[in-house]
Each structure stands twice: as structure tokens, then as C-alpha cells.
Short mmCIF file of C-alpha atoms in Angstrom, two decimals:
data_model
loop_
_atom_site.label_atom_id
_atom_site.label_comp_id
_atom_site.label_asym_id
_atom_site.label_seq_id
_atom_site.Cartn_x
_atom_site.Cartn_y
_atom_site.Cartn_z
CA MET A 1 15.97 -6.40 -18.42
CA SER A 2 19.29 -8.07 -19.05
CA SER A 3 22.67 -8.12 -17.31
CA ASN A 4 25.67 -6.18 -18.56
CA ALA A 5 28.16 -8.39 -16.67
CA SER A 6 30.53 -10.58 -18.66
CA GLU A 7 32.35 -12.59 -16.02
CA GLY A 8 32.17 -13.70 -12.39
CA ALA A 9 29.20 -14.85 -10.33
CA VAL A 10 26.22 -12.64 -11.02
CA LEU A 11 23.28 -12.37 -8.63
CA THR A 12 20.22 -13.02 -10.78
CA GLY A 13 16.61 -13.83 -10.05
CA LYS A 14 13.18 -12.36 -9.58
CA LEU A 15 12.82 -8.87 -8.20
CA VAL A 16 9.45 -8.71 -6.43
CA VAL A 17 7.95 -5.22 -6.41
CA HIS A 18 4.74 -4.46 -4.47
CA ILE A 19 2.56 -1.45 -5.28
CA ALA A 20 1.69 0.27 -2.00
CA GLU A 21 -1.56 1.92 -3.08
CA ASN A 22 -3.36 -1.21 -4.34
CA GLY A 23 -1.33 -4.22 -3.15
CA HIS A 24 -0.60 -5.49 -6.66
CA SER A 25 2.73 -7.27 -7.15
CA TYR A 26 5.08 -7.68 -10.09
CA GLU A 27 8.04 -9.99 -10.67
CA LEU A 28 10.90 -8.61 -12.74
CA ASP A 29 13.66 -10.69 -14.33
CA CYS A 30 16.91 -8.85 -13.63
CA ASP A 31 20.32 -9.12 -11.99
CA GLU A 32 22.51 -7.13 -9.63
CA TYR A 33 23.88 -5.02 -12.49
CA THR A 34 20.44 -3.70 -13.42
CA ARG A 35 20.04 0.00 -12.68
CA VAL A 36 17.20 1.28 -10.53
CA GLU A 37 16.32 3.63 -13.39
CA ALA A 38 15.64 0.65 -15.68
CA VAL A 39 13.44 -0.93 -13.02
CA GLN A 40 11.39 2.25 -12.65
CA LYS A 41 10.91 2.60 -16.41
CA HIS A 42 9.61 -0.96 -16.58
CA LEU A 43 7.31 -0.37 -13.60
CA GLU A 44 5.89 2.70 -15.31
CA SER A 45 4.79 0.55 -18.25
CA VAL A 46 3.16 -2.18 -16.13
CA SER A 47 1.75 -0.23 -13.18
CA GLY A 48 0.82 3.07 -14.84
CA ILE A 49 2.58 5.11 -12.13
CA PRO A 50 4.58 7.91 -13.81
CA PHE A 51 8.36 7.67 -13.57
CA LYS A 52 8.66 11.01 -11.75
CA ASP A 53 6.13 9.97 -9.09
CA GLN A 54 7.81 6.68 -8.16
CA LEU A 55 9.47 6.11 -4.80
CA LEU A 56 11.09 2.68 -4.36
CA MET A 57 11.79 1.45 -0.82
CA CYS A 58 13.58 -1.67 0.42
CA LEU A 59 14.10 -2.29 4.15
CA ASN A 60 13.46 1.41 4.86
CA MET A 61 16.09 2.36 2.27
CA LYS A 62 15.26 4.55 -0.71
CA LEU A 63 16.48 3.13 -4.01
CA GLU A 64 18.41 5.88 -5.77
CA LEU A 65 17.89 6.34 -9.48
CA GLN A 66 21.52 6.06 -10.61
CA CYS A 67 22.46 3.06 -8.43
CA LEU A 68 22.72 -0.60 -9.36
CA LEU A 69 20.56 -3.17 -7.60
CA SER A 70 23.74 -4.68 -6.14
CA VAL A 71 24.02 -1.64 -3.85
CA TYR A 72 20.91 -2.90 -2.05
CA LYS A 73 21.83 -6.62 -2.37
CA LEU A 74 19.06 -7.16 -4.91
CA PRO A 75 17.56 -9.23 -6.37
CA SER A 76 17.12 -11.45 -3.32
CA ASN A 77 14.51 -13.97 -2.20
CA ASP A 78 14.31 -12.40 1.27
CA ARG A 79 14.14 -8.77 0.17
CA GLU A 80 11.08 -7.14 -1.34
CA VAL A 81 10.71 -3.73 -2.89
CA PHE A 82 7.73 -1.44 -2.34
CA LEU A 83 6.68 1.19 -4.85
CA PHE A 84 5.03 4.31 -3.41
CA ASN A 85 3.22 6.82 -5.60
CA LYS A 86 4.42 10.26 -4.50
CA ALA A 87 1.35 11.83 -6.10
CA ARG A 88 -0.80 9.85 -3.62
CA MET A 89 1.30 10.97 -0.65
CA ARG A 90 0.22 14.60 -0.83
CA SER A 91 -2.39 15.72 1.69
CA ASP A 92 -4.74 17.03 -1.01
CA SER A 93 -4.45 14.05 -3.36
CA PRO A 94 -7.59 12.00 -4.06
CA PRO A 95 -7.65 8.35 -2.96
CA PRO A 96 -7.18 5.58 -5.53
CA GLY A 97 -10.26 4.42 -7.38
CA PRO A 98 -12.19 1.38 -6.16
CA GLU A 99 -10.75 -2.03 -6.98
CA GLN A 100 -12.29 -3.55 -10.09
CA VAL A 101 -13.11 -7.13 -9.12
CA GLU A 102 -13.75 -9.48 -12.01
CA VAL A 103 -16.85 -11.57 -11.40
CA ILE A 104 -16.60 -14.97 -13.11
CA ASP A 105 -20.02 -15.93 -14.42
CA ILE A 106 -20.63 -19.68 -14.41
CA PRO A 107 -24.26 -20.18 -15.48
CA ASP A 108 -26.49 -22.95 -14.22
CA PRO A 109 -27.12 -25.81 -16.68
CA PRO A 110 -30.41 -25.81 -18.61
CA LEU A 111 -33.15 -28.17 -17.48
CA THR A 112 -33.43 -30.84 -20.17
CA SER A 113 -36.68 -32.46 -21.22
CA SER A 114 -37.50 -35.81 -22.79
CA SER A 115 -37.87 -34.19 -26.22
CA HIS A 116 -34.29 -32.87 -26.15
CA ASN A 117 -32.79 -35.85 -24.35
CA PRO A 118 -34.79 -38.98 -25.17
CA HIS A 119 -34.34 -42.14 -23.14
CA PRO A 120 -35.20 -45.76 -24.06
CA LEU A 121 -37.52 -46.01 -21.05
CA ASP A 122 -39.58 -42.96 -22.04
CA ASP A 123 -41.99 -45.26 -23.89
CA ALA A 124 -42.09 -47.98 -21.25
CA THR A 125 -45.55 -49.30 -20.37
CA ASP A 126 -44.70 -49.69 -16.70
CA PRO A 127 -45.25 -46.32 -14.94
CA ALA A 128 -42.40 -47.01 -12.51
CA LEU A 129 -39.94 -47.65 -15.34
CA LYS A 130 -41.24 -44.69 -17.29
CA ALA A 131 -40.54 -42.38 -14.33
CA LEU A 132 -36.88 -43.41 -14.10
CA PRO A 133 -35.66 -41.19 -17.00
CA SER A 134 -37.26 -38.18 -15.34
CA TYR A 135 -35.49 -38.97 -12.07
CA GLU A 136 -32.21 -39.38 -13.94
CA ARG A 137 -32.64 -36.04 -15.72
CA GLN A 138 -33.42 -34.30 -12.42
CA PHE A 139 -30.43 -35.92 -10.76
CA ARG A 140 -28.12 -34.85 -13.58
CA TYR A 141 -29.54 -31.33 -13.47
CA HIS A 142 -29.08 -31.08 -9.70
CA PHE A 143 -25.57 -32.53 -9.98
CA HIS A 144 -24.49 -30.04 -12.64
CA SER A 145 -26.20 -27.17 -10.79
CA GLY A 146 -24.32 -28.08 -7.63
CA HIS A 147 -21.08 -28.30 -9.59
CA SER A 148 -21.70 -24.82 -11.02
CA ILE A 149 -22.28 -23.46 -7.52
CA TYR A 150 -19.09 -25.18 -6.37
CA ARG A 151 -17.06 -23.65 -9.22
CA ARG A 152 -18.47 -20.19 -8.49
CA ALA A 153 -17.57 -20.62 -4.82
CA LEU A 154 -14.01 -21.64 -5.74
CA ALA A 155 -13.67 -18.63 -8.02
CA LYS A 156 -14.86 -16.32 -5.23
CA ILE A 157 -12.45 -17.95 -2.77
CA GLU A 158 -9.57 -17.33 -5.18
CA THR A 159 -10.66 -13.70 -5.53
CA CYS A 160 -10.91 -13.32 -1.74
CA GLU A 161 -7.47 -14.82 -1.24
CA ARG A 162 -5.98 -12.54 -3.88
CA LEU A 163 -7.56 -9.46 -2.32
CA PHE A 164 -6.44 -10.67 1.11
CA GLN A 165 -2.83 -10.95 -0.07
CA GLU A 166 -3.06 -7.49 -1.62
CA GLN A 167 -4.38 -6.14 1.67
CA LYS A 168 -1.43 -7.71 3.51
CA VAL A 169 0.89 -5.97 1.06
CA GLN A 170 -0.83 -2.66 1.78
CA GLU A 171 -0.52 -3.28 5.52
CA THR A 172 3.23 -3.89 5.17
CA ALA A 173 3.58 -0.79 2.98
CA LEU A 174 1.71 1.23 5.60
CA GLU A 175 4.11 0.02 8.29
CA ILE A 176 7.08 1.03 6.13
CA ALA A 177 5.51 4.45 5.66
CA ARG A 178 4.94 4.73 9.42
CA CYS A 179 8.59 3.94 10.12
CA SER A 180 9.70 6.52 7.56
CA VAL A 181 7.39 9.17 9.02
CA ASP A 182 8.60 8.33 12.53
CA HIS A 183 12.24 8.68 11.43
CA PHE A 184 11.77 12.10 9.83
CA TYR A 185 9.48 13.28 12.62
CA LYS A 186 12.20 12.54 15.19
CA MET A 187 14.63 14.59 13.11
CA ILE A 188 12.15 17.47 12.92
CA LEU A 189 11.44 17.20 16.65
CA GLN A 190 15.16 17.28 17.45
CA ASN A 191 15.75 20.36 15.28
CA TYR A 192 12.65 22.04 16.69
CA THR A 193 13.76 21.40 20.27
CA LYS A 194 17.23 22.81 19.60
CA PHE A 195 15.76 25.84 17.90
CA MET A 196 13.35 26.58 20.74
CA GLU A 197 16.14 26.23 23.32
CA ARG A 198 18.32 28.64 21.38
CA TYR A 199 15.42 30.98 20.76
CA THR A 200 14.51 31.06 24.46
CA GLN A 201 18.08 31.88 25.42
CA GLN A 202 18.33 34.63 22.82
CA HIS A 203 14.95 36.02 23.78
CA GLN A 204 15.92 36.25 27.45
CA SER A 205 19.26 37.85 26.57
CA HIS A 206 17.66 40.43 24.30
CA ASN A 207 15.21 41.45 27.00
CA ASN A 208 18.17 42.66 29.10
CA LEU A 209 20.13 44.41 26.34
CA SER A 210 18.74 47.78 27.36
CA ASN A 211 21.18 47.84 30.31
CA PHE A 212 24.06 48.27 27.85
CA VAL A 213 22.53 50.95 25.62
CA LYS A 214 23.30 54.66 25.99
CA VAL A 215 20.43 56.67 27.38
CA GLU A 216 20.15 58.98 24.36
CA ASN A 217 19.73 56.00 22.03
CA LEU A 218 17.58 53.95 24.35
CA TRP A 219 14.15 54.87 23.02
CA LYS A 220 15.17 54.40 19.41
CA MET A 221 16.68 51.01 20.23
CA VAL A 222 13.63 50.02 22.27
CA GLU A 223 11.36 50.83 19.36
CA ASP A 224 13.53 48.93 16.89
CA CYS A 225 13.93 45.97 19.22
CA SER A 226 10.22 45.88 19.99
CA SER A 227 9.40 45.86 16.29
CA SER A 228 11.95 43.12 15.62
CA HIS A 229 10.69 41.14 18.60
CA ARG A 230 7.11 41.34 17.41
CA GLN A 231 8.10 40.16 13.96
CA ILE A 232 10.13 37.21 15.14
CA GLU A 233 7.57 36.34 17.82
CA ASN A 234 4.88 36.24 15.13
CA LYS A 235 7.07 34.00 12.99
CA VAL A 236 7.88 31.73 15.91
CA SER A 237 4.21 31.63 16.87
CA GLU A 238 3.30 30.55 13.35
CA PHE A 239 6.12 28.01 13.44
CA LYS A 240 4.90 26.61 16.78
CA GLU A 241 1.36 26.40 15.46
CA GLU A 242 2.49 24.52 12.34
CA PHE A 243 4.63 22.19 14.43
CA GLY A 244 1.75 21.60 16.84
CA GLU A 245 -0.49 20.64 13.94
CA LEU A 246 2.22 18.33 12.60
CA LYS A 247 2.61 16.75 16.04
CA ARG A 248 -1.15 16.20 16.36
CA ASN A 249 -1.30 14.63 12.90
CA ILE A 250 1.64 12.34 13.70
CA GLU A 251 0.08 11.28 17.02
CA LEU A 252 -3.22 10.65 15.26
CA LEU A 253 -1.46 8.63 12.58
CA PHE A 254 0.28 6.37 15.09
CA SER A 255 -2.79 6.00 17.28
CA SER A 256 -5.09 5.00 14.42
CA ARG A 257 -5.31 1.43 13.21
CA ALA A 258 -7.30 -0.40 10.56
CA SER A 259 -10.93 -1.15 11.44
CA PHE A 260 -10.16 -4.85 11.47
CA LEU A 261 -7.07 -6.97 11.93
CA ILE A 262 -5.51 -8.90 9.07
CA ASN A 263 -5.06 -11.95 11.29
CA GLU A 264 -8.75 -12.03 12.21
CA LEU A 265 -9.68 -11.86 8.53
CA ASP A 266 -7.28 -14.71 7.75
CA ILE A 267 -8.77 -16.88 10.51
CA ALA A 268 -12.32 -16.15 9.33
CA MET A 269 -11.47 -17.16 5.77
CA LYS A 270 -9.89 -20.41 6.94
CA ASP A 271 -12.88 -21.18 9.21
CA HIS A 272 -15.34 -20.79 6.33
CA ARG A 273 -13.22 -22.49 3.68
CA TRP A 274 -13.93 -26.03 4.97
CA HIS A 275 -17.66 -25.56 4.25
CA ILE A 276 -16.85 -25.59 0.55
CA LEU A 277 -13.68 -27.62 0.07
#
């Protein structure tokens, strides 16, 4: 990614993009004249998320395909971009696969013997002196074994910290998604409320229309109105049922939280870290 600006101060730097579904992060070298489309094409190659399924968000703003990053004051050190996979946002979509954690294998050192590691005191006549090489070999073995355990522990700590940071990214992405859902739900609720108010008024008015119909046409109009009323009442009933299900799902979404708090996990990791370091 390169700039197409030829003069003036150009905002350049690292554009940090977080993947919502797995917490992975990428740093892109770009400037304010880079198009969002170019960013998405690059993200497709590194993240594997298809171009058509990408949704980029920054501070609750959707990054439009044809816009330059300057529209969103990017790149910036205090602004991060989150990439949502629209294919994962469908209700019937399967969850992402389990995280593949690389286990670093640091084997224990082999136990050496006098035949492989001779010592000048192996042939000493004094039993006390002759035992010293064995003690030294055991000490070296225990030292290297402990060092291997220490290195494995450090590797696991690094893995835990990386996964912890990825989980914090996912938590932030979830909060962004919650805010977006809340915004659109309020719009739907407002439109639904207006519709129901208008529908109730119209329904009450139509119930009294028979007072203005000629007697000879009354029965025909009653039959037609009743049929129309049943049809629209069925549609409204279906609409209310769908909205009720949406409302329940939204309330469930905002009432549910993760089974553990990120802060508690962070404290636990710090409490146990001193045992090793």
C-alpha cells in the first residue's frame, strides 16, 4: 500500500485492524490517501475473509468501500479498525473453528553417564573423590532439566498472554456489535411504535365506517371490509410475533455476559506469573 499524494503533509503510519471472530490483529502500512477498497483486498489475502463478506468498523462508523482513509481520520494511533465477517453474523452460520495453539516442545536433556562424559576423578582411588563426578553430572542434569521446564513455562505464558489479548479484542468487538445492534433496534422500535399507533387509529376508524355506507351496499361492504380486516390483522399479527421474537432476542443479548470477566482473568495471570519469573 503506497500513497498517491505528491505534496503537502500526508498522514501516514500503521493502520491496526482487529479481526472480530478470532481476535487476531494486523498492522498495515498506508496513508490517508489509501482507499478502503485497497485495505479490504489486502485483508482478504492475510485473513482469509472474502472481500464481499468484510465489514470494517471504526468508532461505530462503517468504512465505505469507495472512501479514502482520510474520511475517517485514519491511520491514527488512537483509532483502531475492526473487521467483522458478515458470513459469521447470520443466525444459521456455524461458529469459527477452534483456535490452533502451537505447543512449543522443549525436551528434557539426556542423562549423561561416565562413559559418554568422562571425568578425571572417575578413576580416583578415594571413594569420596570418585563420587564427585556423579554428583556433578546429576547437578548439571537437574539444572538443565529445570531450565527446560522454565523455558516451557515462559513459552506457555507468552501463549496465554497472546490468547488473552485476542480475547480482549473479541470483547471490544462484541461491545461494538452490541452498540450497533442497539442503534438499529431503537430505529426499528421507533418505526414499529409509529406503525402500531397509526394502525390502531385506522383500525378504530374503519370499525365505524359502516355508519356512512348506504343500506343497500352495507352487507357487501361489510363482507369486503371483514375480509380485508382479517387479512391485515393476520399480517399485523405475524409482524407483532416477529417483532416480539426480535425484542426477546435483543433483551437476551444485552442481558447475557461472558462466563468470566476479562479483568479477573488478567488478575489471575498476574498473580501466578511471579511463581515463574
